[in-house]
Short mmCIF file of C-alpha atoms in Angstrom, two decimals:
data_model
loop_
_atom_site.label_atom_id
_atom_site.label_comp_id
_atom_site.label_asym_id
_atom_site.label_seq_id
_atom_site.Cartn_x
_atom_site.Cartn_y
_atom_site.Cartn_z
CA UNK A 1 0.00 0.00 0.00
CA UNK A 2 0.91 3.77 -0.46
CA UNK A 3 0.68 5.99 2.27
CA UNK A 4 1.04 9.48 2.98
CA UNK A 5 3.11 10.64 6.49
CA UNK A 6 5.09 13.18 7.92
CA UNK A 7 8.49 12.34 8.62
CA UNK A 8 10.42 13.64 11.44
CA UNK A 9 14.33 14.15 9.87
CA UNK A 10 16.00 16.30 12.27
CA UNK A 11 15.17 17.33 15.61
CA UNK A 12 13.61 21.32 15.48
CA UNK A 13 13.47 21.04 12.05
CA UNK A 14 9.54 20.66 9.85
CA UNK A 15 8.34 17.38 9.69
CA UNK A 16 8.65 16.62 5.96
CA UNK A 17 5.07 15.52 4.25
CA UNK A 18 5.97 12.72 2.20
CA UNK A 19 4.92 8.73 0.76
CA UNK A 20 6.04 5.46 1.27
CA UNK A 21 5.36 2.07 0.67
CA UNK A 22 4.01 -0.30 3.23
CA UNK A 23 3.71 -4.71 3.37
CA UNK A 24 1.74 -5.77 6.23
CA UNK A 25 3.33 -8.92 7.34
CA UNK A 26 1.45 -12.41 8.40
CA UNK A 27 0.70 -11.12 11.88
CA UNK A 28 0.63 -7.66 10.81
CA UNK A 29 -2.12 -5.11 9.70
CA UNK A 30 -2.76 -1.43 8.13
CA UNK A 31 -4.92 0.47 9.85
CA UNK A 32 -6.40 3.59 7.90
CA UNK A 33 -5.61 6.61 10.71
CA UNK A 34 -9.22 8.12 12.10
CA UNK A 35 -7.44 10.34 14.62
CA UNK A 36 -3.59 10.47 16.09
CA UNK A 37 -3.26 11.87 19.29
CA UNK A 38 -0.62 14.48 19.84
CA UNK A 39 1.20 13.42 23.79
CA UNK A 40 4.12 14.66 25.24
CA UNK A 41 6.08 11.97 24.60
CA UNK A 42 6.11 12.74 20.91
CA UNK A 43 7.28 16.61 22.20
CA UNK A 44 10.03 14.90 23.76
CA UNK A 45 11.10 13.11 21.05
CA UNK A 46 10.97 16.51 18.74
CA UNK A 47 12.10 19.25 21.05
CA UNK A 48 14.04 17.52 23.89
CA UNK A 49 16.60 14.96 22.31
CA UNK A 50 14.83 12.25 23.31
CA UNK A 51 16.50 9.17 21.57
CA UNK A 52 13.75 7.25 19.68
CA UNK A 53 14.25 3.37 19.63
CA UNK A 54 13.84 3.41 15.52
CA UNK A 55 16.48 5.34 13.71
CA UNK A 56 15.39 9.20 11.82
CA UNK A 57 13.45 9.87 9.44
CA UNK A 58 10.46 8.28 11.62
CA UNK A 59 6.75 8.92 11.61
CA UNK A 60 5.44 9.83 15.12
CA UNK A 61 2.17 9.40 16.89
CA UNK A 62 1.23 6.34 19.38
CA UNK A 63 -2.17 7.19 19.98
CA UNK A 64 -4.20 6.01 17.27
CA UNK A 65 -7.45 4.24 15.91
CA UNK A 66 -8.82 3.99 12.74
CA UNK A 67 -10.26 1.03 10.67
CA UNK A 68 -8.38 -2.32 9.25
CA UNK A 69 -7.64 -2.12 5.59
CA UNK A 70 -5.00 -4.90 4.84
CA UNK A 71 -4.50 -7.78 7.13
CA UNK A 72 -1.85 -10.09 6.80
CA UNK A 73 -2.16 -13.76 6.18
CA UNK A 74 -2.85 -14.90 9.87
CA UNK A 75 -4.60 -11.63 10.66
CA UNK A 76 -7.52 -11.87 8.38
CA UNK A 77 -9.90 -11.79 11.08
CA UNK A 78 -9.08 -8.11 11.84
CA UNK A 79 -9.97 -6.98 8.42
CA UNK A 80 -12.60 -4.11 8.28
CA UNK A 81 -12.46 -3.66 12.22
CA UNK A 82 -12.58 -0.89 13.66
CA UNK A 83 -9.77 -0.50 16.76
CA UNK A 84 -7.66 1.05 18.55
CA UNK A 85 -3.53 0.17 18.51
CA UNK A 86 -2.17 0.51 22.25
CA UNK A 87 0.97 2.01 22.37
CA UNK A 88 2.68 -0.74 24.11
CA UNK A 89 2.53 -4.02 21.71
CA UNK A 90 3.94 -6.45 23.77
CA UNK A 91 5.18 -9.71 21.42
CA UNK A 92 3.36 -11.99 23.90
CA UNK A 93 5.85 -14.80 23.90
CA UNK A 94 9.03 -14.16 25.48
CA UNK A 95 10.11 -14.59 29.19
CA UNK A 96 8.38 -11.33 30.21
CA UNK A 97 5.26 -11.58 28.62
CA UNK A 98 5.27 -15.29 29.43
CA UNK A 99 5.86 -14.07 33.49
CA UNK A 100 2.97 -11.74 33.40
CA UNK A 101 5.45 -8.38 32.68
CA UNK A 102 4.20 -7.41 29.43
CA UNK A 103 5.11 -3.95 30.17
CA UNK A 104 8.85 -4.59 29.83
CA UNK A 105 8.59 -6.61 27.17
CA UNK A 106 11.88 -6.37 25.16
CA UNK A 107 10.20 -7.06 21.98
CA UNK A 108 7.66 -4.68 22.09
CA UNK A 109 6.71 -2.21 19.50
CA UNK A 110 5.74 1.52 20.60
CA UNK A 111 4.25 3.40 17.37
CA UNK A 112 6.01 6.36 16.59
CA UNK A 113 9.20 4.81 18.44
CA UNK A 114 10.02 1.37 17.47
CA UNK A 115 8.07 1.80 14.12
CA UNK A 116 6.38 4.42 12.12
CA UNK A 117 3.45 5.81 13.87
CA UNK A 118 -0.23 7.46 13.52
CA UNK A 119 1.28 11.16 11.95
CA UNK A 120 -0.24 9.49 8.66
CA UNK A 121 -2.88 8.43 6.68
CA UNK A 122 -2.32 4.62 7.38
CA UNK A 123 -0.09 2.88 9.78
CA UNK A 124 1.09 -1.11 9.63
CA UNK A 125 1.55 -2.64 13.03
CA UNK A 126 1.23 -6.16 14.78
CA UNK A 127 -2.39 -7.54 15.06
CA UNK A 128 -1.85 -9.15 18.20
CA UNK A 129 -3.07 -6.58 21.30
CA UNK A 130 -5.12 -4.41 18.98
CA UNK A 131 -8.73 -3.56 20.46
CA UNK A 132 -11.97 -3.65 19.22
CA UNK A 133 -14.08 -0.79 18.85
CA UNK A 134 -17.80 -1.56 18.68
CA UNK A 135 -20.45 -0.29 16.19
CA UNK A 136 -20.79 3.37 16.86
CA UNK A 137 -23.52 4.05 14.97
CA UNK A 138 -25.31 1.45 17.56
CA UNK A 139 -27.39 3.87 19.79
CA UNK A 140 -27.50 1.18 22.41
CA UNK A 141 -23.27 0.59 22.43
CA UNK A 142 -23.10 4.21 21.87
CA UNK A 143 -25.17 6.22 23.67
CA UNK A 144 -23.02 9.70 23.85
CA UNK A 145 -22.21 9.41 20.05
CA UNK A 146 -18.61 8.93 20.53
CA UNK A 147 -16.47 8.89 17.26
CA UNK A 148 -13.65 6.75 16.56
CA UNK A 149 -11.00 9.77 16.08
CA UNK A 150 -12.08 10.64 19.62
CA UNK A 151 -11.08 7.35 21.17
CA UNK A 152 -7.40 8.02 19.96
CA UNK A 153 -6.44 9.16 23.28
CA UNK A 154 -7.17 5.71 25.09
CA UNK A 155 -4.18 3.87 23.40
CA UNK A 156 -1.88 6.40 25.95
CA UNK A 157 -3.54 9.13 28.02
CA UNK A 158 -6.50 7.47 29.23
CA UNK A 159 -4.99 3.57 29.21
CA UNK A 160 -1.74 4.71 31.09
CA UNK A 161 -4.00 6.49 34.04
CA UNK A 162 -5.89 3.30 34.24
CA UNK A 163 -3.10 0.86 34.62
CA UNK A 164 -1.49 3.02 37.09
CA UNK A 165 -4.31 3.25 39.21
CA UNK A 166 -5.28 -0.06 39.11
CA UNK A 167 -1.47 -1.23 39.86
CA UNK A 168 -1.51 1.00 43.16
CA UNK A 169 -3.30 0.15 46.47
CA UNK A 170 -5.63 2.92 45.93
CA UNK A 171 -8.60 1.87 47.88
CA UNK A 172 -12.79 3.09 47.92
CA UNK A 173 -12.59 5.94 50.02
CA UNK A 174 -8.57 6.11 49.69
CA UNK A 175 -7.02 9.77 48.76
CA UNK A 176 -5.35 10.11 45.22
CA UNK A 177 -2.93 13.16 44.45
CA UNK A 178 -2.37 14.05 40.98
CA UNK A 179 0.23 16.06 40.35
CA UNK A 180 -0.22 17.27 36.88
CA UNK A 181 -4.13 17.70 35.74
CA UNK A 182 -3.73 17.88 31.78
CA UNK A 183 -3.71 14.61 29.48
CA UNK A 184 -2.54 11.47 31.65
CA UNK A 185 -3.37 13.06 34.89
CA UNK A 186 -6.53 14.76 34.06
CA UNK A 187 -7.97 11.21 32.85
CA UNK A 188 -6.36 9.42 36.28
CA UNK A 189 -8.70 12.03 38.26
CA UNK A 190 -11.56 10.80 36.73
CA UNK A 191 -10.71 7.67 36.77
CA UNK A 192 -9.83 7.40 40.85
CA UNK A 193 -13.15 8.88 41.24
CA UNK A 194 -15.01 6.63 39.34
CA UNK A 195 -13.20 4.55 41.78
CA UNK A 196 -14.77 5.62 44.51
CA UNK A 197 -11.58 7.42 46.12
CA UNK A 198 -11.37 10.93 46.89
CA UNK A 199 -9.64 12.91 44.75
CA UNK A 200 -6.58 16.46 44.66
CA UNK A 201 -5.54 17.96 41.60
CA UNK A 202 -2.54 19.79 41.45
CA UNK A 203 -1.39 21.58 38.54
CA UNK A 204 -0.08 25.26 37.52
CA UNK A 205 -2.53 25.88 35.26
CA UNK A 206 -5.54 27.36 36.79
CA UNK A 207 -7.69 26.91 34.02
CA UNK A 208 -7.01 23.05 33.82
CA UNK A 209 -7.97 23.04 37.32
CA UNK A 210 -11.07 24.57 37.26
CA UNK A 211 -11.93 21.98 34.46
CA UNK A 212 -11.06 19.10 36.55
CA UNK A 213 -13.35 20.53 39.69
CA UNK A 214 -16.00 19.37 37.86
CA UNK A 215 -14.86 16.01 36.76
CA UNK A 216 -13.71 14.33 39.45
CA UNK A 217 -11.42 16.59 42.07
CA UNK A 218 -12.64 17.37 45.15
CA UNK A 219 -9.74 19.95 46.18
CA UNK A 220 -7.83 21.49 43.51
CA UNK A 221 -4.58 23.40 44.15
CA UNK A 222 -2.30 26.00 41.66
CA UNK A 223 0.79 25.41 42.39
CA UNK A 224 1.33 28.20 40.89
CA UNK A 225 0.21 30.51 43.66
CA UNK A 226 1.30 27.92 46.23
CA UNK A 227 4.92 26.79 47.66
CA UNK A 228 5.39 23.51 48.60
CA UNK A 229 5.00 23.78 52.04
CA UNK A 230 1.25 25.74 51.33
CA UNK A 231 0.80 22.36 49.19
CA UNK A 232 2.14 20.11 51.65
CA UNK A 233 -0.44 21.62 54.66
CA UNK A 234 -3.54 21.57 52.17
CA UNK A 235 -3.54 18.31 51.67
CA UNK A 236 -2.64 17.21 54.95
CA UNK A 237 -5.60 19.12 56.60
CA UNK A 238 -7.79 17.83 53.63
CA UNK A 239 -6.63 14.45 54.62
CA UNK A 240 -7.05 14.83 58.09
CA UNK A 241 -10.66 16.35 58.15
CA UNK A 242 -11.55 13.41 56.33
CA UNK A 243 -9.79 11.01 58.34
CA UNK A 244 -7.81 9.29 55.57
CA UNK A 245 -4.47 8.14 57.14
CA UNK A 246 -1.09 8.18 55.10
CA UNK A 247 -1.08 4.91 54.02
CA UNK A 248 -3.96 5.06 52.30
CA UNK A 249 -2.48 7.96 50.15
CA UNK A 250 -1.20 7.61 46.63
CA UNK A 251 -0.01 10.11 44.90
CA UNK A 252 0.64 10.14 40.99
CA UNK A 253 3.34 11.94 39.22
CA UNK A 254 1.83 12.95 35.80
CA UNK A 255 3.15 16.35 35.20
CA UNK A 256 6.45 14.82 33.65
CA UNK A 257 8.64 18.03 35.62
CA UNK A 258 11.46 18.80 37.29
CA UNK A 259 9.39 20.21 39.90
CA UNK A 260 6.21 18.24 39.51
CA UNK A 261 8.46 15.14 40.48
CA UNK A 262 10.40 16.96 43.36
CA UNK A 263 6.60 18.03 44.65
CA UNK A 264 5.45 14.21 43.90
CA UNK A 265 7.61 12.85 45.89
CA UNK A 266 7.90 15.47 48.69
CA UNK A 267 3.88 14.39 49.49
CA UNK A 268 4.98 11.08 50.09
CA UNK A 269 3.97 9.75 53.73
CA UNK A 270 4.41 7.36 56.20
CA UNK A 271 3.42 3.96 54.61
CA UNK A 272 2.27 5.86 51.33
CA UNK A 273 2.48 5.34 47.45
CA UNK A 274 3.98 7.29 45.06
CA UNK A 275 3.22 6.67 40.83
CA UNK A 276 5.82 7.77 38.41
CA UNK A 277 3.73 8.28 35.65
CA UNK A 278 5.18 11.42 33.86
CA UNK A 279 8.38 11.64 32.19
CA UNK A 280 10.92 14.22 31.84
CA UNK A 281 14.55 13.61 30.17
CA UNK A 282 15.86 15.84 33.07
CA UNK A 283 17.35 14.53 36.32
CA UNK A 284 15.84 15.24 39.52
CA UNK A 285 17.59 15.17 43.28
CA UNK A 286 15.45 13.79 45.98
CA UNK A 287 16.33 11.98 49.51
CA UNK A 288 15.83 8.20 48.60
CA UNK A 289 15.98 7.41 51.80
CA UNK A 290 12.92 9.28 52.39
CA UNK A 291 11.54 5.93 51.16
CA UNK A 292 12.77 3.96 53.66
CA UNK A 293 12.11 6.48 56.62
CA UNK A 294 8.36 6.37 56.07
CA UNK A 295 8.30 2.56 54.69
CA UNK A 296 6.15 3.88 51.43
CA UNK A 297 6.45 2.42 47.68
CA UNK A 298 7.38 4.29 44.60
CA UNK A 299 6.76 2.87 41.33
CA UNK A 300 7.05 3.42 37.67
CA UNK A 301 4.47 2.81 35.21
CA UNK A 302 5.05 2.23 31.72
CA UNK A 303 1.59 2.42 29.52
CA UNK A 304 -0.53 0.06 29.26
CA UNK A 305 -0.51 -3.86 28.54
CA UNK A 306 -3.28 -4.63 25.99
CA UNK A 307 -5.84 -6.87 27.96
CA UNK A 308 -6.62 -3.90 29.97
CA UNK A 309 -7.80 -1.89 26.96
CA UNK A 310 -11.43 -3.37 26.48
CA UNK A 311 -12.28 -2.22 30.35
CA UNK A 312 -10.73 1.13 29.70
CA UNK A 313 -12.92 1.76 26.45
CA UNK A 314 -15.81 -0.11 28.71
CA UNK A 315 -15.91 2.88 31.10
CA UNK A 316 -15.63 5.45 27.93
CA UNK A 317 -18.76 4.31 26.15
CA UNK A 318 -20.52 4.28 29.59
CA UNK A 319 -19.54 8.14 30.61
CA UNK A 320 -17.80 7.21 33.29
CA UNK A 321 -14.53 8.63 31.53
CA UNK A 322 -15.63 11.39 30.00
CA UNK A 323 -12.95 12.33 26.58
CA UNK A 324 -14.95 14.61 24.41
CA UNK A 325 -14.49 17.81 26.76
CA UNK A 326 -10.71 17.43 27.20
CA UNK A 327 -9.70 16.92 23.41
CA UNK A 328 -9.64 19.42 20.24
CA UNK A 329 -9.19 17.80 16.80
CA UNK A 330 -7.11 19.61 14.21
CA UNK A 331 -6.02 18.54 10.71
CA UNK A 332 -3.17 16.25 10.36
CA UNK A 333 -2.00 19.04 7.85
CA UNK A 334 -1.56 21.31 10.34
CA UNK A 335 1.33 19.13 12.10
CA UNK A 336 4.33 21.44 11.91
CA UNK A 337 2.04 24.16 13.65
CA UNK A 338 0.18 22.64 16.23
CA UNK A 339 3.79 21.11 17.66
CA UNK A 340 4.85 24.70 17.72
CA UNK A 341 1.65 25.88 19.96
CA UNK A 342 2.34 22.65 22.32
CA UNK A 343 5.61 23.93 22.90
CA UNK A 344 4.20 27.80 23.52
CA UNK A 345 1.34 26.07 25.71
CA UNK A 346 -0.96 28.05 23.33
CA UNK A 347 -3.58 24.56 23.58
CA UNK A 348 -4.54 23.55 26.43
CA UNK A 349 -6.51 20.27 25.25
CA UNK A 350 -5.66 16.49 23.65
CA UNK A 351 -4.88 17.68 20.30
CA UNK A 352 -6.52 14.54 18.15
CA UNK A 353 -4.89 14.74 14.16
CA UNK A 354 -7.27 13.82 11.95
CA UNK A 355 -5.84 12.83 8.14
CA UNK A 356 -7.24 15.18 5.32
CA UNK A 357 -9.60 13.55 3.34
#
């Protein structure tokens, strides 16, 4: 098949608009692109240095879903299906995968890392991990009128949230701390709550915040207008007038900053949890012993394995998610442009590609 992409060449530098030929192997399939999500990963990979696994030129974008146009021989199944491609493909046969750690899967494929990604009219990956989208156009399956561009976003900002909380010991009634209320961490509010926990957002964007104190935060705080220790005593005394002890505190890095992590891990307590969700390429200095002081957990959390991708599209469909107010769709022309307004914070939703037609 023939397919139109941009190519990223050169960090800084345009993406280059340009074609190529694609084979979809035995296990493999194209997937004609309904909407590519636009995370900070991909920023990172254009602005910050970050080393991408697959050599440049390379077609970004790992948040994608679209519709099956070429399967491979032992793929046939997937043909005219409409899914969604998680951004971690585990290979779902080596040791790891085999021990239950499909996240660190050495064979995985990323989109937009290990292999071209969604920046494109069509994109080839493995078949094996891809989800199923229902009928939209079923009023009883789709009941908000969702559309398949918008469900982009749960192959990495929604999906990621959802395995992290579900890894933690966050508990009905528990206290989650998101630190960082845009993309990952704005879906992780909604998602604790749905959870039954009670929920702080913290973020330095006031108008994120005021977003998220209607879907799902019970205290919000701008950390902007707040030092740490302002931070620090807020959620204590929330905490306390509640009577929610430390250790059932978690608290979830998704800012992916310097001093989003330092704050992150600064609200760690005595016997509580700590979620390294966001990434930054810088290094930050904390006390690691702090962990052992207080006895409490940190852990990292690397997307999302596959099987959990049906429940996380599950709780979209029903509204318990909500996407639609949190994303903006813009046309996968206008690449080279809407990477420049990320980096000027000039949009403050999901931006969701969607391929000219």
């Amino acid at each position: 098949m023939r397919l139109k992409s941009w190519s990223f060449e050169q960090p800084h530098q345009p993406m280059i608009w340009g074609e190529r030929e694609e084979v979809a192997g035995a296990t493999e399939v194209i997937v004609e692109v309904a909407g590519c999500g636009v995370c900070h990963t991909d920023l990172g990979f254009y602005y910050e240095g970050v080393p991408t696994r697959h050599p440049l030129p390379l077609t970004l974008g790992h948040e994608v879903s679209g519709q099956v146009v070429e399967a491979g021989d032992e793929a046939q199944r997937w043909l005219g299906r409409s899914v969604i491609v998680p951004a971690v493909m585990p290979c779902g046969s080596c040791e790891a995968c085999l021990d239950g750690r499909q996240s660190i899967c050495p064979r995985q494929i990323f989109p937009g890392n290990d292999v071209h990604g969604g920046f494109a009219t069509h994109v080839r990956v493995p078949s094996l991990g891809l989800c199923t989208v229902p009928n939209l156009d079923c009023d009883q399956i789709n009941p908000l009128g969702l559309k398949l561009e918008m469900l982009s976003v749960l192959a990495d900002a929604v999906s990621t949230a959802y395995q992290a909380i579900l890894r933690s010991p966050l508990e009905e009634a528990g206290l989650a701390i998101f630190v960082g209320a845009g993309g990952v961490g704005g879906f992780g509010v909604q998602i604790a709550a749905s959870r039954g926990a009670r929920v702080i957002a913290i973020d330095t964007d006031a108008a994120k915040l005021d977003v998220m104190a209607s879907h799902g935060a019970d205290l919000t705080l701008c950390a902007k207008d707040m030092d740490f220790r302002q931070i620090r005593g807020a959620v204590r005394e929330y905490a306390h007038a509640l009577d929610i002890p430390t250790w059932r505190q978690c608290v979830f890095e998704t800012s992916g900053t310097i001093h989003g992590q330092r704050t992150a891990f600064g609200l760690l307590a005595r016997g509580g949890y700590l979620s390294v969700v966001g990434y930054s390429p810088d290094k930050v200095s904390v006390r690691l012993a702090n962990l052992m002081a207080l006895d409490a957990t940190a852990q990292g959390n690397w997307g999302c394995v596959p099987e959990h991708y049906p429940a996380v599209l599950g709780l979209v469909l029903s509204g318990q998610i909500k996407v639609e107010p949190f994303v903006e769709y813009r046309p996968l022309s206008t690449v080279n442009e809407v990477f420049v307004a990320l980096k000027q914070h000039a949009i403050q939703k999901r931006v969701v590609l969607v391929p000219d037609r």
